Short mmCIF file of C-alpha atoms in Angstrom, two decimals:
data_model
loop_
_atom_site.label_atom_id
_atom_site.label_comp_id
_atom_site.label_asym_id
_atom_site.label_seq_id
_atom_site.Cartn_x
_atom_site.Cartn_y
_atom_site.Cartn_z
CA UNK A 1 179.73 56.99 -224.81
CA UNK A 2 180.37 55.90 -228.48
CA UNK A 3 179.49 52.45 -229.51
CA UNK A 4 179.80 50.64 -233.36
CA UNK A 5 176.01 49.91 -233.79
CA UNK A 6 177.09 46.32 -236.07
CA UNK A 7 179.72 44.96 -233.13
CA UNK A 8 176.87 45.78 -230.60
CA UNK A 9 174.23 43.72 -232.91
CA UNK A 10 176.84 40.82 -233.41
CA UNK A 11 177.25 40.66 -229.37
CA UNK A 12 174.05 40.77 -228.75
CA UNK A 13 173.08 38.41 -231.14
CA UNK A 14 175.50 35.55 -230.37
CA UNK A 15 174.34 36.03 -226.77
CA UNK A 16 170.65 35.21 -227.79
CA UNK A 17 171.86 32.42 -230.72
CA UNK A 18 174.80 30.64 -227.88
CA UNK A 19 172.45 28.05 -226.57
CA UNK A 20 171.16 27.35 -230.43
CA UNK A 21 174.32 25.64 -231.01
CA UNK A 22 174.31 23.33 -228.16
CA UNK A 23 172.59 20.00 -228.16
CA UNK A 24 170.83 18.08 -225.80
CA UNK A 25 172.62 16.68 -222.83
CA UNK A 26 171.47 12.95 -223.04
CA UNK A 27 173.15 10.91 -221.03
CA UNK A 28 174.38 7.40 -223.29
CA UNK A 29 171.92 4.94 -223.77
CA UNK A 30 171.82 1.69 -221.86
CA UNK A 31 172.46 -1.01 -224.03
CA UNK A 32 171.71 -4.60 -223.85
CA UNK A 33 174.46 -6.59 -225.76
CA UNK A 34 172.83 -10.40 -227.13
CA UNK A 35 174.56 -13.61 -226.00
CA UNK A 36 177.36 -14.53 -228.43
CA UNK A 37 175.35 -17.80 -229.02
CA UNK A 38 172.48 -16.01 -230.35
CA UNK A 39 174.64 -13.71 -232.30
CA UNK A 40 176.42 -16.52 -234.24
CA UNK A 41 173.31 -18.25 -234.84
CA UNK A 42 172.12 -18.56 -238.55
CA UNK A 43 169.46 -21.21 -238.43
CA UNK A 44 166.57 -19.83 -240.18
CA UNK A 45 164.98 -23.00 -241.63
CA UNK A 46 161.56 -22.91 -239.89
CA UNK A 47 158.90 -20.93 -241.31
CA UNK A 48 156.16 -19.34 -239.08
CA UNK A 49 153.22 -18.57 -241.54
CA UNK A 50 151.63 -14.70 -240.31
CA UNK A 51 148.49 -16.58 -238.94
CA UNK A 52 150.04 -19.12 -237.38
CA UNK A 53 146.98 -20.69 -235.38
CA UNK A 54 145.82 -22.32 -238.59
CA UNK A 55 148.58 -25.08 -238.25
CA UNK A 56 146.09 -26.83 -236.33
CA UNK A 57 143.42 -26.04 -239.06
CA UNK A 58 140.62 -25.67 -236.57
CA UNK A 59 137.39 -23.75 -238.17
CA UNK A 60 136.15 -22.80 -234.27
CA UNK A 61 139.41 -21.70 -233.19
CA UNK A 62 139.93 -19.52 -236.43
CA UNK A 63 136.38 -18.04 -235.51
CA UNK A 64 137.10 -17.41 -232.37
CA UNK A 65 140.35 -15.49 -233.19
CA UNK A 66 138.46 -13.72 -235.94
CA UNK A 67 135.51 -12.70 -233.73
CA UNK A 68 137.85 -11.41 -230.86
CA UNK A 69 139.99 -9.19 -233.31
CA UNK A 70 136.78 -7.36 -234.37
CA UNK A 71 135.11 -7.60 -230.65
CA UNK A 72 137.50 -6.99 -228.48
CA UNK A 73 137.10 -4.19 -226.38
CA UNK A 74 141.21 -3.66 -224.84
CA UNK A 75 141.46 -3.89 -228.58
CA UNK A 76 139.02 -1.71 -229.72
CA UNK A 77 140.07 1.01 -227.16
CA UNK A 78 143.58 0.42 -228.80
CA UNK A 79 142.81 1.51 -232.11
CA UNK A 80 140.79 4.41 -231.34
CA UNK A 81 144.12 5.43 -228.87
CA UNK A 82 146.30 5.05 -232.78
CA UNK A 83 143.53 6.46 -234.55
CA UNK A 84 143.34 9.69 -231.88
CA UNK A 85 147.29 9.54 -232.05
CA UNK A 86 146.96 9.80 -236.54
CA UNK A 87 145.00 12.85 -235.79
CA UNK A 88 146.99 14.34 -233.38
CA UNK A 89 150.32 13.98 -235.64
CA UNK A 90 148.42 16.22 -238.33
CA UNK A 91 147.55 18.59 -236.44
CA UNK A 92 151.83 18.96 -235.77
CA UNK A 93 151.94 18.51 -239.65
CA UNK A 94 149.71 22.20 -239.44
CA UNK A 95 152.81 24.16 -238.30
CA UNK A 96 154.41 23.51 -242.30
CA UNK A 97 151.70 25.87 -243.25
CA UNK A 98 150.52 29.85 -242.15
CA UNK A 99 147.56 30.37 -240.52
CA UNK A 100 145.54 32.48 -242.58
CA UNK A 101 142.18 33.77 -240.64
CA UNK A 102 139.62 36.48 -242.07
CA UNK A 103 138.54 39.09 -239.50
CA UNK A 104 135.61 41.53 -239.25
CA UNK A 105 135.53 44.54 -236.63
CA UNK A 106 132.87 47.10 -235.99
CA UNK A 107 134.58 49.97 -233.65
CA UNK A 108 132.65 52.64 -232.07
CA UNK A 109 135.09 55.72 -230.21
CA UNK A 110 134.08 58.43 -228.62
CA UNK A 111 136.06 61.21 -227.04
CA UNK A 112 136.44 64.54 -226.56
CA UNK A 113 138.24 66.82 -229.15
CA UNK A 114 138.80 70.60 -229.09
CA UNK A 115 138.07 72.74 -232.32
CA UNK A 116 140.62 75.26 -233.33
CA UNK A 117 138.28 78.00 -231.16
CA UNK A 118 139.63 76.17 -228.30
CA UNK A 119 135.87 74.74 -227.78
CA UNK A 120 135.86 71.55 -226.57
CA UNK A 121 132.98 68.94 -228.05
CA UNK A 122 132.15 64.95 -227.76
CA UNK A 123 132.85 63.12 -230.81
CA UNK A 124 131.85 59.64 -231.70
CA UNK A 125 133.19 57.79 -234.38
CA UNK A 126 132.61 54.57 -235.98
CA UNK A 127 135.24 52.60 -237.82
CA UNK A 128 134.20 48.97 -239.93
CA UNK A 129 137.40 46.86 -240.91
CA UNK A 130 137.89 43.69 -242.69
CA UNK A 131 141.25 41.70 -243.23
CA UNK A 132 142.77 38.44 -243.92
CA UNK A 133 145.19 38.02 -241.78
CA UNK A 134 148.08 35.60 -241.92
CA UNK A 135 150.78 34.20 -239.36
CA UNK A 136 154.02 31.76 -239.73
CA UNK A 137 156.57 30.26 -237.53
CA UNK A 138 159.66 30.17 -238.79
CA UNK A 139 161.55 27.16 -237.59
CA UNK A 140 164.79 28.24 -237.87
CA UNK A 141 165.58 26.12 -234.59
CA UNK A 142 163.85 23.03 -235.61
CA UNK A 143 161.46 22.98 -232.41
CA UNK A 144 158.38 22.67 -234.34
CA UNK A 145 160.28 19.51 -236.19
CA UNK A 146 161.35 18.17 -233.06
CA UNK A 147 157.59 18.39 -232.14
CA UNK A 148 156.09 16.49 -235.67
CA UNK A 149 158.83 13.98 -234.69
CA UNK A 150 157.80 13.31 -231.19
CA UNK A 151 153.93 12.98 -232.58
CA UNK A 152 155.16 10.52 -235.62
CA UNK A 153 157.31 8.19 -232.81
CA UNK A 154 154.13 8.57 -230.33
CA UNK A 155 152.48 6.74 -233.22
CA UNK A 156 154.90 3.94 -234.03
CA UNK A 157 155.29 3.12 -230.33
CA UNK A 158 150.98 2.94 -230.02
CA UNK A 159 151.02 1.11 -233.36
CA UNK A 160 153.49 -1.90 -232.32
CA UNK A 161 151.82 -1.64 -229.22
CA UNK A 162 148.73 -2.68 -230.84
CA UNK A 163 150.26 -5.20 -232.55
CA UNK A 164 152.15 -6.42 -229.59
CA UNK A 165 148.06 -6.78 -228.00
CA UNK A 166 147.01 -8.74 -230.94
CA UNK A 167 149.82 -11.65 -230.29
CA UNK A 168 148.72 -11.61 -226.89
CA UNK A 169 145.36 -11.67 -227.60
CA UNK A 170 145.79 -14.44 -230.17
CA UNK A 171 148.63 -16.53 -227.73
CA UNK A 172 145.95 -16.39 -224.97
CA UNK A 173 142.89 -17.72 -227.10
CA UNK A 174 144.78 -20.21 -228.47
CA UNK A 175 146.25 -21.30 -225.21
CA UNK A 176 142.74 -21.72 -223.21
CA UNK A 177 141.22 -23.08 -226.44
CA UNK A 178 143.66 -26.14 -226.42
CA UNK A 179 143.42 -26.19 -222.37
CA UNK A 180 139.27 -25.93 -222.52
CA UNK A 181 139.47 -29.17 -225.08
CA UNK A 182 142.10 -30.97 -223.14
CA UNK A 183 140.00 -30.96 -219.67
CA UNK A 184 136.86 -32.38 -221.10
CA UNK A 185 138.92 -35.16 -222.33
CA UNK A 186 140.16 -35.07 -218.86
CA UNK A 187 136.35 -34.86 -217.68
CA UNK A 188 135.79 -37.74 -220.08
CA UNK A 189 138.80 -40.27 -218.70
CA UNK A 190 137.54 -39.12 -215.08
CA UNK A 191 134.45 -40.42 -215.85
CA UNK A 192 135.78 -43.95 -217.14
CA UNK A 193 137.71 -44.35 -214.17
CA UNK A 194 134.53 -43.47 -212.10
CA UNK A 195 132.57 -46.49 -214.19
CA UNK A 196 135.36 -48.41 -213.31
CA UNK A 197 135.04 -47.85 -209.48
CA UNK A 198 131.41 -47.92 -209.38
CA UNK A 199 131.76 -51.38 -211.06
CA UNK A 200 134.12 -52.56 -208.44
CA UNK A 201 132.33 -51.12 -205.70
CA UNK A 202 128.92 -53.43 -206.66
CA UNK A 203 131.53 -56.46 -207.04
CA UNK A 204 132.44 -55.95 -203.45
CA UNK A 205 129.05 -55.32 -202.11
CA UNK A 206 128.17 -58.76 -203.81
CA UNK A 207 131.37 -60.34 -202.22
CA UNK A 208 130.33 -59.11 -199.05
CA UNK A 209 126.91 -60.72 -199.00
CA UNK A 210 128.63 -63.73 -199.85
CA UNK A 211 131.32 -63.55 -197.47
CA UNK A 212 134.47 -62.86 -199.34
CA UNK A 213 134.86 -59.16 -199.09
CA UNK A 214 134.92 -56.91 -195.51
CA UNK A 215 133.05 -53.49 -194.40
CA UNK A 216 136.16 -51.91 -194.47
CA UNK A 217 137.32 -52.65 -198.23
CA UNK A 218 133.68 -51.58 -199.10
CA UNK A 219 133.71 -47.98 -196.93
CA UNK A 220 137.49 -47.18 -198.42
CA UNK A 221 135.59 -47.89 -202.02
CA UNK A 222 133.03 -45.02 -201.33
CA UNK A 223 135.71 -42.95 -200.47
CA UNK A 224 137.37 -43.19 -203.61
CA UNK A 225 134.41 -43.20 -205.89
CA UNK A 226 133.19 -40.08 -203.71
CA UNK A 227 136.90 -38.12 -203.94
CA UNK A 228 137.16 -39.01 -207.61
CA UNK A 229 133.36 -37.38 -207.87
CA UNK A 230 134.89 -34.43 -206.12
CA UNK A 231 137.95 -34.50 -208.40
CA UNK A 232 135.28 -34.13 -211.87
CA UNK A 233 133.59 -31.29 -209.97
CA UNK A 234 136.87 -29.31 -209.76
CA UNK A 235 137.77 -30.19 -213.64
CA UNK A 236 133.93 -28.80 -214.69
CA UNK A 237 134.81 -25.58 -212.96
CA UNK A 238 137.95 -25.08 -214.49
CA UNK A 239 136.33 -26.40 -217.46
CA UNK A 240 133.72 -23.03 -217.29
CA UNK A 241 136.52 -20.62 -215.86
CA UNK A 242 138.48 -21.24 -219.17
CA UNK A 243 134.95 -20.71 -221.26
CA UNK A 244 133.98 -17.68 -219.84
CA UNK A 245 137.75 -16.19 -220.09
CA UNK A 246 137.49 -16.68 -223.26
CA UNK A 247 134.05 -15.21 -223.72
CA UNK A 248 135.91 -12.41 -222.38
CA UNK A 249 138.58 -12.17 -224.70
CA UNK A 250 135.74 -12.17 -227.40
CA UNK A 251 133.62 -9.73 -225.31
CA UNK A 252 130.80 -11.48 -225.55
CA UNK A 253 128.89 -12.51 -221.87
CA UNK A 254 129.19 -15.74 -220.42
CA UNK A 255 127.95 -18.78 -223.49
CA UNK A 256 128.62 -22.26 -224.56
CA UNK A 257 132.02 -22.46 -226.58
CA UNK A 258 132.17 -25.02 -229.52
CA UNK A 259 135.79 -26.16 -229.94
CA UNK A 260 137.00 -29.50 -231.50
CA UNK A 261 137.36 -33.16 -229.68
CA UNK A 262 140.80 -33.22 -227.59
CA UNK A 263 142.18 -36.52 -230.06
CA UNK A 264 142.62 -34.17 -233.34
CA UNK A 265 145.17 -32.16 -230.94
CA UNK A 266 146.98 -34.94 -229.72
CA UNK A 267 148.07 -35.75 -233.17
CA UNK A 268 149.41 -32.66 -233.67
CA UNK A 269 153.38 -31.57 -233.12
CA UNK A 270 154.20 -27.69 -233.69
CA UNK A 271 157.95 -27.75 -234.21
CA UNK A 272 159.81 -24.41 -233.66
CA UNK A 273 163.75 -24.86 -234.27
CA UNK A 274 166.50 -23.69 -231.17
CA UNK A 275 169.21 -21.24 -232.76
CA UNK A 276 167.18 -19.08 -234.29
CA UNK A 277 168.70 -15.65 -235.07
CA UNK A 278 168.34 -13.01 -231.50
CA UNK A 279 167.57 -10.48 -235.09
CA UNK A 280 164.10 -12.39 -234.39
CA UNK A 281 163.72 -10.63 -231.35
CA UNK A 282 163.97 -7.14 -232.77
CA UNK A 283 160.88 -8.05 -234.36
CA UNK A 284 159.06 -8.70 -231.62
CA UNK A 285 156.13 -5.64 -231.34
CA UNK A 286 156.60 -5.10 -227.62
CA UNK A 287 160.41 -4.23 -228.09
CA UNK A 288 159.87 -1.76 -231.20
CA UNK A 289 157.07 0.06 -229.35
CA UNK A 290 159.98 0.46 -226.83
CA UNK A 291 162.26 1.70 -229.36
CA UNK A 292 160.13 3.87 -230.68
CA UNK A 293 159.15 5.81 -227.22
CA UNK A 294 162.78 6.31 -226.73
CA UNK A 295 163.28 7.94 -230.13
CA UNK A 296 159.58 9.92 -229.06
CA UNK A 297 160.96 11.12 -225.97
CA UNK A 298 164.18 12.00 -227.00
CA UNK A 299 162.45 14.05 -229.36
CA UNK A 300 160.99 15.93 -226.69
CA UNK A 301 163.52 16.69 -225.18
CA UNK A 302 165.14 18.42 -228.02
CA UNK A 303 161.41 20.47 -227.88
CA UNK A 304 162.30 21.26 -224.39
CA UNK A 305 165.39 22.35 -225.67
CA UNK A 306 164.67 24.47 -228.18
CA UNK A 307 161.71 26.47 -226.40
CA UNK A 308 164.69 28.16 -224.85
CA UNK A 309 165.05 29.47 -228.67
CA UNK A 310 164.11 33.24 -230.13
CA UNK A 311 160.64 32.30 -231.36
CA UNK A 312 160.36 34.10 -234.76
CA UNK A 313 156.76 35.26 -236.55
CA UNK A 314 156.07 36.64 -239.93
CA UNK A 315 152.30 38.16 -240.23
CA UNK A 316 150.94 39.91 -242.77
CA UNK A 317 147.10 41.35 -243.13
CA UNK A 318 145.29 42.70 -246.34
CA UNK A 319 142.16 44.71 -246.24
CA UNK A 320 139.81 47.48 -245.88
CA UNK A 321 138.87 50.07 -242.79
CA UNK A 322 136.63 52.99 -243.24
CA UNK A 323 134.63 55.23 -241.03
CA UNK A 324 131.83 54.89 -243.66
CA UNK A 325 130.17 51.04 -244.31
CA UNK A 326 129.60 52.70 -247.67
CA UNK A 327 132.92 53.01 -248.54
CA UNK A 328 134.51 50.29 -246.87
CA UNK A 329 135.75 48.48 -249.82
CA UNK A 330 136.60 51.09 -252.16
CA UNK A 331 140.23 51.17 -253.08
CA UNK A 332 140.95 54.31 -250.89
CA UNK A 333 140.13 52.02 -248.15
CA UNK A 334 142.41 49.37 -249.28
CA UNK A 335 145.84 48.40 -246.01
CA UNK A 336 148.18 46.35 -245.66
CA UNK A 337 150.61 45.54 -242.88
CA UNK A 338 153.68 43.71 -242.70
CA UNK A 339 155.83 42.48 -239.56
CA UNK A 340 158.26 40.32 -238.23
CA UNK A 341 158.12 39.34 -234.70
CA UNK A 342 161.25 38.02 -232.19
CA UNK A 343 160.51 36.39 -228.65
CA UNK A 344 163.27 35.35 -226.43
CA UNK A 345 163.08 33.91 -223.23
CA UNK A 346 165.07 35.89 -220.90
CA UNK A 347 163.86 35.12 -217.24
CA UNK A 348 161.50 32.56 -215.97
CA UNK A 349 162.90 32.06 -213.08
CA UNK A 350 164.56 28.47 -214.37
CA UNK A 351 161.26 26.74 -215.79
CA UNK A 352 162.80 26.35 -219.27
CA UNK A 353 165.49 24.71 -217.43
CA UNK A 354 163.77 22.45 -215.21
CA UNK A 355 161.23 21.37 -218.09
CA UNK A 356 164.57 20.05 -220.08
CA UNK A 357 165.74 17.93 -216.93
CA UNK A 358 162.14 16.45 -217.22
CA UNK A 359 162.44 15.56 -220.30
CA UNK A 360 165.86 14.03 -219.94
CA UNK A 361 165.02 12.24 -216.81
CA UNK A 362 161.84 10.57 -218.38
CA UNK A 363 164.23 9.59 -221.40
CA UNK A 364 166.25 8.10 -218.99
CA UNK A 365 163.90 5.99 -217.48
CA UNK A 366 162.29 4.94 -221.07
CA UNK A 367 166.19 3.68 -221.55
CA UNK A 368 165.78 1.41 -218.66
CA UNK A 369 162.43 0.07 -219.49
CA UNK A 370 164.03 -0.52 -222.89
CA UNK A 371 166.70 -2.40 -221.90
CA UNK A 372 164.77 -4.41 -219.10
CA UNK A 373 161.99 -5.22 -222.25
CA UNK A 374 164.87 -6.43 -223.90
CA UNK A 375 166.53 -8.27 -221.23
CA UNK A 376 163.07 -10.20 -220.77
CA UNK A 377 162.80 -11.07 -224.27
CA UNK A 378 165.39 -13.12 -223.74
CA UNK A 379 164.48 -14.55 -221.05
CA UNK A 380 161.87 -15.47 -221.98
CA UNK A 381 162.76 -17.31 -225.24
CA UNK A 382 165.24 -19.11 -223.12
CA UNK A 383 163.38 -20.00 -220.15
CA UNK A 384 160.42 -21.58 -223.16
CA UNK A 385 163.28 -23.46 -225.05
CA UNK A 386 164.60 -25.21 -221.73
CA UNK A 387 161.22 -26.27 -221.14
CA UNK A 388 160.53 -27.53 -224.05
CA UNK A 389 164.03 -29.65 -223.23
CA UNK A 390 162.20 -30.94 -219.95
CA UNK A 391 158.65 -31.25 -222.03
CA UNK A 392 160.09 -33.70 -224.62
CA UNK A 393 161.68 -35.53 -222.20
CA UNK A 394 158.76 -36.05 -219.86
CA UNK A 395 156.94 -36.90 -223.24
CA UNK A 396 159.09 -39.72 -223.95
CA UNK A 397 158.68 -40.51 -220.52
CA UNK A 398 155.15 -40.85 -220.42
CA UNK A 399 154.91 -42.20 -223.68
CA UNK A 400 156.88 -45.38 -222.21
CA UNK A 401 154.83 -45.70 -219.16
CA UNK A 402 151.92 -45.81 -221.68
CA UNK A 403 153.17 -48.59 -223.52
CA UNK A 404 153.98 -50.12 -220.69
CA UNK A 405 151.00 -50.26 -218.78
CA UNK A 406 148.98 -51.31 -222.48
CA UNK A 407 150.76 -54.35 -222.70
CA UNK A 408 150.28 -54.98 -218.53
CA UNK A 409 146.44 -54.22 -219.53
CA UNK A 410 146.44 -56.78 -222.55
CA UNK A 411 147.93 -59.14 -219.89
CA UNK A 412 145.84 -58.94 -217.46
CA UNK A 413 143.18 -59.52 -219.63
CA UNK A 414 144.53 -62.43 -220.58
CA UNK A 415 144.95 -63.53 -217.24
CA UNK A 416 141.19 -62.67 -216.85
CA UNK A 417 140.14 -64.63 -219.67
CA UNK A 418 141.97 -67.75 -218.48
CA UNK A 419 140.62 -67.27 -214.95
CA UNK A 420 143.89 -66.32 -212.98
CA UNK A 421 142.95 -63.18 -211.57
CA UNK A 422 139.85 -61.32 -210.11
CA UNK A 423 137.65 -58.67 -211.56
CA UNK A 424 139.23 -55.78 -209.60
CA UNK A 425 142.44 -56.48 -210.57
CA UNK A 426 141.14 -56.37 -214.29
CA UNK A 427 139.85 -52.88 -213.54
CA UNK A 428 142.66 -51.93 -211.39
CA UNK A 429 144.83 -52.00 -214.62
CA UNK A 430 142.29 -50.72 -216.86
CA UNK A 431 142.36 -47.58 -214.08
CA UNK A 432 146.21 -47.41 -214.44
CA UNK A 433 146.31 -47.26 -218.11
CA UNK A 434 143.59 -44.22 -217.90
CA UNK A 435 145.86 -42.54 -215.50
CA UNK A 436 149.01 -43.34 -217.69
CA UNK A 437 146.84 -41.69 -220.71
CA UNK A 438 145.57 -38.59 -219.13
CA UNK A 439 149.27 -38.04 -217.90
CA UNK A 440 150.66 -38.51 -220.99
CA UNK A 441 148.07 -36.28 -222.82
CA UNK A 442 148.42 -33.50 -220.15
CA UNK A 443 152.38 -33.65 -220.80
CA UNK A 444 151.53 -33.13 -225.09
CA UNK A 445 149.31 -29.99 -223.65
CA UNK A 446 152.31 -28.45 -222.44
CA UNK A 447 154.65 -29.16 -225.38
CA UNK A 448 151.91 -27.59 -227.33
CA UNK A 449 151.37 -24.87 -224.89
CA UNK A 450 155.21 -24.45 -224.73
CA UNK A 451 155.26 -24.03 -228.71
CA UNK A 452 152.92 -21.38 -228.79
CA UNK A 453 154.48 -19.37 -226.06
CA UNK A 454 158.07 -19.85 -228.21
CA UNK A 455 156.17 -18.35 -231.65
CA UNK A 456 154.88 -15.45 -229.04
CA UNK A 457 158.15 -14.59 -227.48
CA UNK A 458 160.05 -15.00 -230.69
CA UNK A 459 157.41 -12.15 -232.34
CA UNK A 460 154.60 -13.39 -233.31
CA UNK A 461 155.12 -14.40 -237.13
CA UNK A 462 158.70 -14.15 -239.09
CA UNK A 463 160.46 -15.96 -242.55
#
């Protein structure tokens, strides 16, 4: 049977080269459209400075944020994940370049040989070589670019993932740094009101000697003084919970944490504006560590894809073999050897195949976790921005009760003064306005707990 040797090259080369030309399958991505009202928004009057925490120009909080970025240890473990990551991507970048290795042999044969008698005899032989030898990958299919790719997108996604950690980090310490201030100035107004009871319990211990005051009002005073010591117990454990987390956060064991009185807080008012851009969000770290594990995997799935490829390898080696050390590198000695090397996958029984759906299917499911990362970014900005709503509200709120009972306390006073009332009523007002204040500081805690968590989920830092 006569064949034309080109048309039987040509077939058999489009067979092998068919699957070149087709990409991957990806399904489409999920996508997460933003709310019209975000997309028309252009207010981009605030400014959040990159270190944001030093709006409340605290020296012990700075130090504290400044120890914990160096101390760490989720941190630390981070960077040595990116730094591991760096290396990993160069040793993809080592596939632009041949491999070039030097290799020494010492070969001893021995067999049997026959003589041109027809006697046979045992002859050994030894054989010394040296060569350089050198190998390259062509990538005519782009798999070994696919592959650098994958490594460079690994390295993004670990990087913003870092980053992502540090606003955390930095969100949390700030958050139980402002908390751990505001409860010993809860402590502290506890401890007034306890004065205050203690005080009234003596006046009706004296009343009762004297006849004017009951068993009963006396016993329901110990109760109160004894729940409210009860109450201070509870706020000094919380009080060292919140220390030691953040000794934790610093990783450092269990100490003392200096931090500033609770009054320079109170003063302050961080201000974030609604309506800012939803083009904020895209810079959020968490979301473009997302991004970038999509474009990672989807670059591994065109890997998958292309292993399916003719693998193609040029090598070359230079040297010298001889039977005789002596004469090993003389120039009669002197070889070289060229080749060029094809390997296609013809049958493995579908694992190719199977490997590709892998890849696809854990694209797929890095879509999803995209566009549920996205989905809570919103969220989250939104849920923060109603509160803050509520927040100022309640502020205003309080803020009137506490003006309220002030003048009632500057009354009663008065009263006092002129005689009208008794001594517990005095205190009984001086108690309220306490309450009033510790309610009304506890709501600025939030506002200023709420503003933090809006600079977080808004990206950390933007202009």
């Amino acid at each position: 049977m006569s064949y034309n040797k080109p048309t039987f090259y040509f077939y058999f080369l489009s067979l092998i080269l068919s699957g070149c030309l087709l990409s991957p399958n990806l399904p489409p991505r999920e996508t997460t459209i933003p709310p019209q009202n975000y997309l028309n928004s252009n207010s981009t009057s605030f400014y959040c400075p990159k270190e944001w925490w030093k709006i409340f120009s605290d020296s012990y909080l700075d130090s504290l944020i400044k120890t914990s970025l160096l101390k760490n240890f989720d941190l630390k473990q981070s960077m040595l994940t990116l730094i591991q990551l760096k290396k990993q991507l160069d040793i993809e970048k080592t596939s632009l370049y041949p491999n070039i290795n030097l290799e020494g042999k010492i070969q001893r044969e021995g067999k049997y040989l026959q003589n041109g008698l027809g006697k046979k005899y045992y002859s050994l032989t030894n054989t010394y070589s040296a060569f350089l030898i050198t190998s390259y990958e062509l990538d005519l299919f782009q798999k070994l670019s696919a592959q650098r790719v994958a490594a460079w997108m690994e390295v993004l996604e670990n990087k913003y993932s870092l980053k992502s950690f540090k606003q955390s980090l930095i969100s949390s310490l700030v958050n139980l740094y402002l908390q751990l201030s505001f409860e010993q100035n809860k402590i502290d107004i506890y401890k007034k009101i306890l004065k205050l009871e203690e005080k009234n319990l003596l006046y009706l211990e004296k009343s009762y000697t004297q006849g004017y005051a009951n068993l009963a009002d006396i016993l329901a005073q110990k109760q109160i003084i004894e729940n409210l010591k009860n109450t201070i117990l509870e706020s000094k454990k919380h009080f060292q919970d919140i220390e030691y987390q953040i000794c934790s956060l610093m990783g450092k064991y269990p100490q003392h944490i200096y931090f500033s009185a609770w009054p320079k807080f109170s003063r302050i008012k961080l201000k974030v504006n609604p309506g800012l851009p939803s083009l904020l969000l895209k810079s959020r770290p968490d979301i473009l560590a997302k991004e970038n594990k999509l474009k990672k995997l989807e670059a591994k799935v065109k890997v998958a894809r292309r292993a399916r490829f003719p693998k193609i390898t040029l090598t070359g080696q230079f040297g010298y073999a001889s039977t005789e050390l002596k004469n090993l590198f003389t120039p009669t000695s002197a070889l070289f050897r060229l080749a060029a090397g094809i390997l296609q996958p013809i049958f493995q029984a579908g694992k190719l195949k199977k490997q590709e759906d892998i890849a696809i299917l854990e694209f797929q499911k890095a879509e999803i976790d995209y566009a549920k990362t996205v989905l809570t970014a919103f969220k989250e900005v939104e849920l923060t921005l109603f509160l803050r709503q509520v927040i100022d509200q309640q502020e205003k709120h309080f803020s009137n009760i506490l003006k309220l009972k002030q003048k009632k306390l500057q009354l009663t006073q008065y009263k006092y003064s002129q005689g009208q009332i008794s001594f517990l009523e005095l205190n009984h007002a001086k108690k309220e306005f306490l309450e009033a204040l510790l309610n009304k500081e506890k709501i600025h805690l939030n506002s200023l707990l709420n503003q933090v968590n809006l600079i977080k989920a808004l990206g950390g830092n933007w202009s």
